[in-house]
Amino acid sequence: MADLSVNVAGVHFNSPLIAASGTFGFGHEYSEFFKLSELGGISCKGITLKKRLGNPPPRIAETPSGIINAVGLQNPGVDHFIEKDLPWLKEQGTVIIANIAGNTSEEYAMMADKLSETDVDMIELNISCPNVKSGGVQFGTSCESVGAITGLVRKHCTKPLVVKLSPNVTDIAEIAKSAEAAGADAISMINTLTGMRIDIETQRPIIRNNTGGLSGPAVFPVAVRMVWQVANAINIPIIGMGGISKWQDAVEMLMAGAAALQIGTCMFTDPYAPVKINAGISEYMDRKGIKSVSEITGSVSPW
Amino acid sequence: MKYDAQKFLVIKNEEIASGIFDMWVENRDISALAKPGQFAHILVPGKTLRRPISICDADKSCLRLVYQVKGEGTEILSKIKKGEKIDILAPLGRGFDIKKNKKYCFIGGGIGVPPMLYASKQTEKPVVITGFRNKDLVILQGDFRRDNCELYLTTDDGTLGRKAFVTDVLKEKLNEIDEVCACGPIPMLRAISQMCNENDIPCQISLEERMGCGIGACLVCACEVRRNDGTKDYVHVCKDGPVFDSKEVVF
């Protein structure tokens, strides 16, 4: 069996597969299916300074080859996370990434301060949530605001800092450069693409928030293209995500330039997807004589 | 093991009323774990999301799932043939809390009737009230009768059974029963819940919501509840429910 471990911003992962924020809660539910150490890491449900209730339901709609969701960052707040969820997570033998979202810059800074004093392995800056009125994506759609928020959090964050980017922008490579210049240690991308479904019988949007974030196989080629473009523009590692549902997708995303991967929606279809994807990558590496996952990263030969 | 996603062998999948199918699936590891009011999350070939279907009945080897064709997913499900295998994640959710030595009234409306069958089997001589829009949608009457229930059938248009709402029957039974368990459309659940509150009868209701993971990780299937201190909160139908105390649910 091939060695699946990767290193991102100085953090060692047993596997390139990380559970994507918002799809995996704080890990308890999926630990019924497999040891969480099968995953390289867990990016926890996005947390805010105070508890948030999230959006009214319905919060999800199916699409061709995907889903649209608008949960709206329902979470118990950063203090609850640190006291109640983190201790158990740290016993699971996998990298723990705290995903943080704020209404204001100050809230991001306060959460970075608090989490820097815990055993969290990395902090992922969520400036790309499409489903909340304030905060979230408002910080993530211009080079200036991404640079400013990344720079501020950098000052308050002693952990490796990952900045999670929105695909709902004109030029994602320019945004990524701003994050890098402001001190990000890695980029994770892509968050969901905004989308909408309408019930033609009731003439109402299916999701109560009207719009939501599209994920699943439907977004995969968009994500691959964006990861490839950003990989060609920056020098810090990329955690690639967006519609990976089988091992072939994982290898393709690595080839486009990702150093590690996040998966989410595919586990709603098949909770055992991480185990199967790990096995598939391993067999591929053995077949191709590849010794390290890092050899696959960015190995595409463009025309 | 609390739940797992495994292959089930389809023993039967037949239309029992207009657009309503009766599916029996076999898997010995999982079927015996199922409790009344829990649900099964069924993988439909070609679809990203599983379909949550209430467990109508269960024994050591089989789950019985009675579902209505409502969209593309359940349409595909209805075409699956005896002898094929399907992937089911089950048993999920918190079911009905049924105590011994209490007189129960189980109420089902439309496609909310199936979970009442397994629930009604847990008690002696329960009252069962089933309501449907019309005679073409009536299901499971023989099953309830076989299980020695005091069974009532109502239809909205009177084409079969009594022309009444389930609450009309409930009203007549209020002084005979200790507790109500109900599943069906929201207006029906709201009316039952109100009647139970006014008469100080405990009432458990089973809810539906558009669902993602099915196990409580993705938080999409939110249900608004009112806490004892009066504050609003969102809990999740897949893990905290689908069965809730009707007093805490905000309709």
Coordinates of C-alpha atoms in Angstrom, one line a residue:
Chain A
M1 CA 0.0 0.0 0.0
A2 CA 1.3 3.4 -1.1
D3 CA 2.2 6.1 1.4
L4 CA -0.8 8.5 1.2
S5 CA 0.6 11.1 3.6
V6 CA 1.0 14.7 2.6
N7 CA 2.4 17.9 4.2
V8 CA 0.5 21.2 3.9
A9 CA 2.0 24.3 5.5
G10 CA 4.1 22.2 7.9
V11 CA 1.2 20.0 9.0
H12 CA 1.4 16.3 8.5
F13 CA -1.7 14.5 7.1
N14 CA -2.1 10.7 7.0
S15 CA -4.1 11.0 3.9
P16 CA -4.8 13.8 1.4
L17 CA -8.5 13.5 2.2
I18 CA -10.0 16.0 4.6
A19 CA -13.7 16.2 5.5
A20 CA -15.0 19.5 4.2
S21 CA -16.5 22.0 6.6
G22 CA -20.2 21.9 7.0
T23 CA -20.6 18.4 5.7
F24 CA -19.2 16.5 8.6
G25 CA -20.4 18.3 11.8
F26 CA -17.8 17.7 14.5
G27 CA -17.1 14.1 13.4
H28 CA -19.3 12.1 15.8
E29 CA -21.9 10.9 13.2
Y30 CA -19.4 9.5 10.7
S31 CA -17.3 7.8 13.3
E32 CA -20.0 5.1 13.2
F33 CA -18.8 4.1 9.7
F34 CA -15.0 4.3 9.9
K35 CA -12.1 5.4 12.1
L36 CA -11.7 9.1 11.7
S37 CA -8.0 8.5 11.4
E38 CA -8.8 7.2 7.9
L39 CA -9.1 10.9 7.0
G40 CA -6.1 13.1 6.8
G41 CA -8.1 15.7 8.7
I42 CA -11.4 17.2 9.5
S43 CA -12.4 20.8 8.7
C44 CA -15.0 21.3 11.4
K45 CA -18.4 22.9 10.9
G46 CA -18.0 26.6 10.4
I47 CA -18.0 28.3 13.8
T48 CA -18.9 31.9 14.8
L49 CA -18.1 33.9 17.9
K50 CA -21.6 33.3 19.3
K51 CA -24.1 30.5 18.7
R52 CA -26.0 30.8 15.5
L53 CA -29.4 29.3 14.7
G54 CA -28.9 29.3 10.9
N55 CA -31.6 29.8 8.2
P56 CA -35.2 28.5 8.3
P57 CA -35.8 25.3 6.4
P58 CA -35.9 24.0 3.7
R59 CA -32.2 24.3 3.5
I60 CA -31.4 21.8 0.7
A61 CA -32.5 21.0 -2.8
E62 CA -31.2 18.4 -5.2
T63 CA -29.9 19.4 -8.6
P64 CA -28.6 17.4 -11.6
S65 CA -25.5 15.8 -10.1
G66 CA -25.5 17.9 -7.0
I67 CA -27.2 19.7 -4.3
I68 CA -27.8 23.3 -3.2
N69 CA -27.7 24.1 0.5
A70 CA -28.3 27.2 2.6
V71 CA -27.7 26.1 6.2
G72 CA -26.6 29.6 7.2
L73 CA -23.8 28.6 9.6
Q74 CA -25.8 27.0 12.3
N75 CA -23.3 26.3 15.1
P76 CA -22.9 26.3 18.9
G77 CA -20.3 29.1 19.0
V78 CA -16.5 29.1 19.4
D79 CA -16.4 28.6 23.2
H80 CA -18.7 25.6 23.0
F81 CA -16.5 24.2 20.2
I82 CA -13.4 24.6 22.3
E83 CA -14.8 23.1 25.5
K84 CA -17.1 20.4 24.2
D85 CA -16.1 19.3 20.8
L86 CA -12.4 19.8 20.5
P87 CA -11.2 17.5 23.3
W88 CA -12.9 14.5 21.7
L89 CA -11.8 15.5 18.2
K90 CA -8.2 15.7 19.3
E91 CA -8.4 12.0 20.4
Q92 CA -9.3 10.8 16.9
G93 CA -5.8 10.7 15.4
T94 CA -6.5 13.1 12.6
V95 CA -5.7 16.8 11.9
I96 CA -8.3 19.2 13.3
I97 CA -9.0 22.3 11.3
A98 CA -11.2 25.0 12.9
N99 CA -13.2 26.8 10.2
I100 CA -14.2 30.3 11.4
A101 CA -16.7 32.9 10.1
G102 CA -17.4 36.3 11.5
N103 CA -19.9 39.1 11.0
T104 CA -17.0 41.6 11.4
S105 CA -13.2 41.7 11.1
E106 CA -13.0 42.0 14.9
E107 CA -15.0 38.7 15.4
Y108 CA -12.5 36.9 13.1
A109 CA -9.6 38.3 15.1
M110 CA -11.2 37.3 18.5
M111 CA -11.8 33.8 17.3
A112 CA -8.3 33.5 16.0
D113 CA -7.0 34.6 19.4
K114 CA -9.1 32.1 21.2
L115 CA -8.3 29.2 18.9
S116 CA -4.6 29.9 18.8
E117 CA -4.5 29.0 22.5
T118 CA -6.0 25.5 21.9
D119 CA -4.8 22.3 20.3
V120 CA -6.4 23.0 17.0
D121 CA -3.9 22.1 14.2
M122 CA -4.9 24.7 11.6
I123 CA -7.4 27.6 11.2
E124 CA -9.4 27.9 8.0
L125 CA -10.7 31.4 7.3
N126 CA -14.2 31.1 5.9
I127 CA -14.7 34.2 3.8
S128 CA -16.8 32.5 1.2
C129 CA -20.1 31.3 2.8
P130 CA -22.8 32.3 0.3
N131 CA -25.7 31.8 2.8
V132 CA -25.4 34.5 5.5
K133 CA -26.4 38.1 5.2
S134 CA -23.4 39.7 6.9
G135 CA -19.9 38.3 7.1
G136 CA -19.0 35.3 5.0
V137 CA -18.6 36.0 1.4
Q138 CA -18.7 39.8 1.8
F139 CA -15.0 39.5 2.9
G140 CA -14.1 37.2 0.1
T141 CA -15.0 38.8 -3.2
S142 CA -12.5 41.6 -3.6
C143 CA -8.7 41.5 -3.5
E144 CA -8.6 44.4 -1.0
S145 CA -11.0 42.8 1.5
V146 CA -9.4 39.4 1.2
G147 CA -6.0 41.0 1.8
A148 CA -7.3 43.0 4.7
I149 CA -9.0 40.2 6.6
T150 CA -6.2 37.7 6.0
G151 CA -3.6 40.3 7.2
L152 CA -5.6 41.0 10.3
V153 CA -6.3 37.4 11.2
R154 CA -2.6 36.6 10.5
K155 CA -1.6 38.9 13.3
H156 CA -3.9 37.1 15.7
C157 CA -3.3 33.5 14.5
T158 CA -0.3 31.5 15.7
K159 CA -1.5 28.4 13.8
P160 CA -1.1 27.6 10.2
L161 CA -3.7 29.7 8.4
V162 CA -5.7 28.5 5.4
V163 CA -7.9 30.9 3.5
K164 CA -11.0 29.3 1.9
L165 CA -12.0 31.0 -1.3
S166 CA -15.3 31.6 -3.0
P167 CA -15.6 30.7 -6.7
N168 CA -18.2 33.4 -7.1
V169 CA -15.7 36.0 -8.3
T170 CA -14.3 37.4 -11.5
D171 CA -10.7 36.3 -11.1
I172 CA -10.0 33.8 -8.4
A173 CA -6.3 33.8 -9.1
E174 CA -6.0 37.5 -8.2
I175 CA -7.9 36.9 -4.9
A176 CA -5.6 34.0 -4.1
K177 CA -2.5 36.2 -4.7
S178 CA -4.0 38.8 -2.2
A179 CA -4.4 36.1 0.4
E180 CA -0.9 34.8 -0.1
A181 CA 0.6 38.3 0.0
A182 CA -1.3 39.0 3.3
G183 CA 0.3 36.0 5.0
A184 CA -1.9 32.9 4.3
D185 CA -0.1 29.6 4.6
A186 CA -2.4 27.8 2.3
I187 CA -5.5 28.2 0.2
S188 CA -8.6 26.0 0.3
M189 CA -10.9 26.1 -2.7
I190 CA -13.6 26.1 -3.9
N191 CA -16.5 26.9 -1.6
T192 CA -19.9 26.4 -3.3
L193 CA -21.1 28.1 -6.4
T194 CA -24.3 30.1 -5.8
G195 CA -27.4 28.5 -7.3
M196 CA -31.2 28.4 -7.2
R197 CA -34.0 25.9 -7.8
I198 CA -37.7 26.8 -8.2
D199 CA -40.7 24.6 -7.5
I200 CA -42.8 25.2 -10.7
E201 CA -46.0 24.1 -9.0
T202 CA -45.8 26.5 -6.1
Q203 CA -43.7 29.2 -7.9
R204 CA -41.5 29.3 -4.8
P205 CA -37.8 28.7 -4.5
I206 CA -37.2 25.3 -3.0
I207 CA -34.8 26.7 -0.5
R208 CA -36.2 29.2 2.0
N209 CA -33.1 31.4 1.6
N210 CA -34.1 31.6 -2.1
T211 CA -30.5 30.9 -3.2
G212 CA -27.9 28.5 -1.9
G213 CA -24.5 27.0 -2.5
L214 CA -24.1 24.3 -5.3
S215 CA -21.9 21.4 -4.5
G216 CA -21.4 17.8 -5.7
P217 CA -20.2 16.4 -9.0
A218 CA -21.9 19.2 -10.9
V219 CA -19.2 21.7 -9.8
F220 CA -16.2 19.4 -10.2
P221 CA -14.9 20.6 -13.6
V222 CA -15.2 24.2 -12.4
A223 CA -13.2 23.4 -9.3
V224 CA -10.5 21.6 -11.3
R225 CA -10.1 24.6 -13.6
M226 CA -9.9 27.1 -10.7
V227 CA -7.4 25.0 -8.7
W228 CA -5.3 24.8 -11.9
Q229 CA -5.4 28.6 -12.5
V230 CA -4.6 29.4 -8.8
A231 CA -1.8 26.8 -8.7
N232 CA -0.2 28.6 -11.6
A233 CA -0.5 32.0 -9.8
I234 CA 0.7 31.3 -6.2
N235 CA 3.5 29.5 -4.3
I236 CA 1.6 28.3 -1.2
P237 CA -0.2 25.0 -1.2
I238 CA -3.8 24.5 -2.3
I239 CA -6.3 22.2 -0.6
G240 CA -8.6 21.4 -3.5
M241 CA -12.3 20.7 -3.2
G242 CA -15.5 20.8 -5.2
G243 CA -17.4 17.7 -6.3
I244 CA -14.8 15.0 -5.7
S245 CA -16.8 11.8 -5.4
K246 CA -14.5 9.0 -6.5
W247 CA -10.7 8.3 -6.4
Q248 CA -10.3 9.3 -10.1
D249 CA -11.6 12.8 -9.2
A250 CA -9.2 12.9 -6.3
V251 CA -6.2 12.1 -8.5
E252 CA -7.4 14.6 -11.1
M253 CA -7.7 17.4 -8.5
L254 CA -4.2 16.6 -7.2
M255 CA -2.9 16.8 -10.8
A256 CA -4.5 20.2 -11.3
G257 CA -2.3 21.5 -8.5
A258 CA -3.9 20.5 -5.1
A259 CA -1.6 19.3 -2.3
A260 CA -4.5 18.0 -0.3
L261 CA -8.2 17.6 -0.9
Q262 CA -11.5 18.1 0.9
I263 CA -14.6 16.0 0.3
G264 CA -18.1 16.5 1.5
T265 CA -21.2 16.0 -0.6
C266 CA -20.1 12.5 -1.8
M267 CA -20.4 11.2 1.8
F268 CA -24.2 12.0 1.7
T269 CA -24.4 9.6 -1.2
D270 CA -21.9 7.0 0.2
P271 CA -20.7 7.5 3.8
Y272 CA -17.9 5.1 3.0
A273 CA -16.6 7.3 0.2
P274 CA -13.4 8.4 2.1
V275 CA -12.3 4.7 2.6
K276 CA -12.9 3.9 -1.0
I277 CA -11.2 7.0 -2.4
N278 CA -8.1 6.3 -0.2
A279 CA -8.0 2.8 -1.5
G280 CA -8.3 3.9 -5.1
I281 CA -5.6 6.5 -4.8
S282 CA -3.3 3.9 -3.2
E283 CA -3.9 1.4 -6.0
Y284 CA -3.3 4.1 -8.6
M285 CA 0.0 5.1 -7.0
D286 CA 1.2 1.4 -6.8
R287 CA 0.2 0.9 -10.4
K288 CA 2.1 4.0 -11.6
G289 CA 5.0 3.5 -9.3
I290 CA 4.3 6.8 -7.5
K291 CA 6.0 6.9 -4.1
S292 CA 4.4 10.1 -2.7
V293 CA 1.1 12.0 -3.2
S294 CA 3.2 15.1 -3.7
E295 CA 4.5 13.7 -7.0
I296 CA 0.9 13.9 -8.4
T297 CA 0.4 17.5 -7.2
G298 CA 0.5 19.8 -10.2
S299 CA 1.7 17.0 -12.5
V300 CA -0.7 17.9 -15.4
S301 CA 1.1 18.7 -18.7
P302 CA -1.1 21.4 -20.2
W303 CA -1.2 21.7 -24.0
Chain B
M1 CA -23.6 -0.5 15.8
K2 CA -26.3 2.2 15.8
Y3 CA -26.7 2.3 12.0
D4 CA -24.9 1.4 8.8
A5 CA -25.1 1.6 5.0
Q6 CA -25.4 -1.9 3.6
K7 CA -26.9 -3.8 0.7
F8 CA -30.4 -5.0 1.0
L9 CA -32.1 -7.7 -1.2
V10 CA -35.5 -6.5 -2.6
I11 CA -38.0 -9.2 -1.7
K12 CA -41.0 -7.3 -3.0
N13 CA -41.8 -3.8 -4.5
E14 CA -45.4 -3.6 -5.6
E15 CA -48.0 -0.8 -6.1
I16 CA -50.7 -1.2 -3.4
A17 CA -52.7 2.0 -4.1
S18 CA -52.4 4.8 -6.7
G19 CA -48.7 5.8 -6.7
I20 CA -48.0 4.1 -3.4
F21 CA -45.6 1.2 -3.2
D22 CA -45.0 -1.6 -0.7
M23 CA -41.3 -2.6 -0.6
W24 CA -39.8 -5.4 1.5
V25 CA -36.0 -5.5 1.7
E26 CA -33.8 -8.1 3.5
N27 CA -30.7 -7.6 5.5
R28 CA -30.3 -9.5 8.8
D29 CA -27.6 -7.2 10.3
I30 CA -29.7 -4.1 10.2
S31 CA -33.4 -5.0 10.2
A32 CA -33.3 -6.2 13.8
L33 CA -32.0 -2.9 15.0
A34 CA -35.0 -0.9 13.7
K35 CA -37.4 0.7 16.2
P36 CA -40.9 2.1 15.5
G37 CA -40.8 5.7 14.0
Q38 CA -37.2 5.4 12.7
F39 CA -36.4 5.8 9.0
A40 CA -34.3 4.3 6.2
H41 CA -32.2 6.5 3.9
I42 CA -32.3 4.8 0.5
L43 CA -29.7 5.3 -2.2
V44 CA -31.4 5.8 -5.5
P45 CA -29.2 4.9 -8.5
G46 CA -28.0 8.1 -10.2
K47 CA -29.1 10.5 -7.5
T48 CA -26.8 12.5 -5.2
L49 CA -29.2 12.5 -2.2
R50 CA -30.6 9.5 -0.5
R51 CA -34.4 9.3 0.0
P52 CA -35.6 9.1 3.6
I53 CA -38.5 6.6 3.9
S54 CA -40.2 5.8 7.2
I55 CA -40.0 2.2 8.4
C56 CA -43.5 0.7 8.1
D57 CA -42.6 -2.6 9.8
A58 CA -39.6 -4.7 10.7
D59 CA -38.6 -8.1 11.8
K60 CA -35.3 -10.0 12.3
S61 CA -34.5 -10.1 8.6
C62 CA -36.6 -7.6 6.7
L63 CA -37.6 -3.9 6.6
R64 CA -41.0 -3.0 5.1
L65 CA -41.0 0.4 3.5
V66 CA -44.2 1.9 2.1
Y67 CA -43.6 5.0 0.0
Q68 CA -45.4 7.4 -2.4
V69 CA -43.9 8.3 -5.8
K70 CA -43.5 12.0 -5.5
G71 CA -40.6 12.9 -7.8
E72 CA -37.8 11.5 -9.9
G73 CA -36.1 9.6 -7.0
T74 CA -39.1 7.7 -5.8
E75 CA -40.1 7.1 -9.5
I76 CA -36.7 5.3 -10.0
L77 CA -37.2 3.4 -6.7
S78 CA -40.6 2.2 -7.8
K79 CA -39.0 0.5 -10.9
I80 CA -36.6 -1.6 -8.8
K81 CA -37.4 -5.2 -9.2
K82 CA -37.6 -8.2 -6.8
G83 CA -34.2 -9.8 -6.6
E84 CA -32.2 -6.6 -7.1
K85 CA -30.0 -5.1 -4.4
I86 CA -30.2 -1.6 -3.0
D87 CA -28.0 0.4 -0.7
I88 CA -29.8 1.5 2.5
L89 CA -28.5 3.5 5.4
A90 CA -30.6 2.5 8.5
P91 CA -32.1 2.6 11.0
L92 CA -31.9 6.3 11.6
G93 CA -33.4 8.9 13.9
R94 CA -35.2 8.9 17.2
G95 CA -38.5 6.9 17.0
F96 CA -41.6 6.8 19.1
D97 CA -41.2 6.3 22.8
I98 CA -43.9 3.7 23.6
K99 CA -44.4 2.6 27.2
K100 CA -46.1 -0.5 28.4
N101 CA -49.5 -0.4 30.2
K102 CA -50.7 2.8 28.4
K103 CA -53.6 3.1 26.1
Y104 CA -52.3 4.5 22.9
C105 CA -54.0 6.2 19.9
F106 CA -51.9 6.0 16.7
I107 CA -53.0 8.5 14.0
G108 CA -51.8 8.5 10.4
G109 CA -52.7 10.8 7.6
G110 CA -52.0 9.7 4.0
I111 CA -48.4 8.6 3.5
G112 CA -48.0 9.2 7.3
V113 CA -50.0 6.0 7.9
P114 CA -47.2 3.4 7.3
P115 CA -45.0 4.2 10.4
M116 CA -48.0 3.7 12.6
L117 CA -48.2 0.0 11.7
Y118 CA -44.9 -1.0 13.4
A119 CA -45.6 1.5 16.3
S120 CA -49.1 0.0 16.9
K121 CA -47.7 -3.5 17.2
Q122 CA -45.8 -2.5 20.3
T123 CA -49.0 -2.1 22.4
E124 CA -52.1 -4.1 23.3
K125 CA -55.4 -3.1 21.6
P126 CA -54.4 0.4 20.5
V127 CA -56.8 2.8 18.9
V128 CA -55.6 3.4 15.3
I129 CA -57.1 6.2 13.2
T130 CA -56.2 6.4 9.5
G131 CA -57.2 9.2 7.2
F132 CA -56.9 9.5 3.4
R133 CA -58.0 12.0 0.7
N134 CA -60.1 9.4 -1.1
K135 CA -60.6 5.6 -1.6
D136 CA -57.8 5.3 -4.2
L137 CA -55.2 6.2 -1.6
V138 CA -56.3 3.9 1.2
I139 CA -53.6 1.5 2.4
L140 CA -52.7 -1.0 5.1
Q141 CA -56.2 -1.6 6.5
G142 CA -55.9 -5.4 6.4
D143 CA -52.5 -5.2 8.3
F144 CA -53.9 -3.1 11.1
R145 CA -57.0 -5.3 11.4
R146 CA -54.8 -8.4 11.6
D147 CA -53.0 -6.9 14.5
N148 CA -56.1 -6.6 16.6
C149 CA -56.3 -2.8 16.6
E150 CA -59.4 -0.8 17.1
L151 CA -59.2 0.6 13.6
Y152 CA -60.9 3.7 12.1
L153 CA -60.9 4.7 8.5
T154 CA -61.8 8.2 7.3
T155 CA -61.6 9.8 3.9
D156 CA -61.9 13.5 3.1
D157 CA -64.6 12.9 0.5
G158 CA -66.3 9.9 2.1
T159 CA -65.6 7.5 -0.8
L160 CA -64.5 4.9 1.7
G161 CA -65.0 4.6 5.4
R162 CA -66.3 7.6 7.3
K163 CA -66.4 11.1 5.7
A164 CA -64.5 12.9 8.4
F165 CA -61.1 14.1 9.5
V166 CA -59.0 12.0 11.8
T167 CA -59.5 14.7 14.5
D168 CA -63.2 14.1 14.4
V169 CA -62.6 10.5 15.5
L170 CA -59.9 11.5 18.0
K171 CA -62.3 13.9 19.7
E172 CA -64.7 10.9 20.4
K173 CA -61.8 8.8 21.8
L174 CA -60.1 11.4 24.0
N175 CA -61.4 10.1 27.3
E176 CA -60.3 6.5 26.5
I177 CA -56.7 7.1 25.7
D178 CA -53.5 8.0 27.5
E179 CA -51.2 9.1 24.7
V180 CA -51.2 9.9 21.0
C181 CA -48.6 9.2 18.3
A182 CA -49.2 10.8 14.9
C183 CA -47.7 11.2 11.5
G184 CA -49.1 13.0 8.5
P185 CA -49.5 16.5 6.9
I186 CA -48.6 19.5 9.0
P187 CA -52.2 20.9 9.2
M188 CA -53.3 17.5 10.6
L189 CA -50.5 17.4 13.1
R190 CA -51.2 20.9 14.2
A191 CA -54.8 20.1 14.8
I192 CA -54.0 16.9 16.7
S193 CA -51.4 18.6 18.7
Q194 CA -53.8 21.4 19.7
M195 CA -56.5 19.0 20.7
C196 CA -54.0 16.9 22.8
N197 CA -52.7 20.1 24.5
E198 CA -56.2 21.2 25.4
N199 CA -57.0 17.9 26.9
D200 CA -53.6 17.4 28.6
I201 CA -52.8 14.2 26.6
P202 CA -49.1 13.7 25.7
C203 CA -48.6 13.7 21.9
Q204 CA -45.6 12.5 19.8
I205 CA -45.5 13.6 16.2
S206 CA -43.3 12.4 13.4
L207 CA -42.0 15.2 11.0
E208 CA -40.6 15.3 7.5
E209 CA -38.1 17.8 6.1
R210 CA -35.8 17.9 3.1
M211 CA -32.7 16.0 4.2
G212 CA -29.0 15.6 3.4
C213 CA -26.7 13.2 5.3
G214 CA -29.5 11.6 7.4
I215 CA -27.3 11.3 10.5
G216 CA -27.1 14.8 11.9
A217 CA -23.8 16.0 10.4
C218 CA -24.9 18.4 7.7
L219 CA -27.7 20.2 9.6
V220 CA -30.0 20.9 6.7
C221 CA -33.2 19.2 7.9
A222 CA -34.0 21.9 10.5
C223 CA -37.1 21.9 12.7
E224 CA -38.0 25.0 14.8
V225 CA -38.6 24.2 18.4
R226 CA -39.4 26.3 21.5
R227 CA -37.3 25.5 24.5
N228 CA -38.7 25.5 28.1
D229 CA -37.2 28.9 28.7
G230 CA -39.1 30.3 25.7
T231 CA -36.1 30.6 23.4
K232 CA -36.2 29.5 19.8
D233 CA -33.9 26.8 18.5
Y234 CA -33.4 24.7 15.4
V235 CA -33.0 20.9 15.9
H236 CA -32.7 18.3 13.2
V237 CA -35.3 15.9 11.9
C238 CA -32.8 13.2 11.0
K239 CA -31.1 12.9 14.4
D240 CA -33.2 14.7 17.1
G241 CA -36.4 13.4 15.4
P242 CA -38.2 12.5 13.2
V243 CA -40.4 12.0 16.3
F244 CA -40.8 15.0 18.6
D245 CA -42.9 16.0 21.6
S246 CA -45.6 18.0 19.9
K247 CA -45.4 20.7 22.7
E248 CA -41.9 21.8 21.6
V249 CA -42.5 22.0 17.9
V250 CA -43.3 25.4 16.4
F251 CA -45.7 24.8 13.5

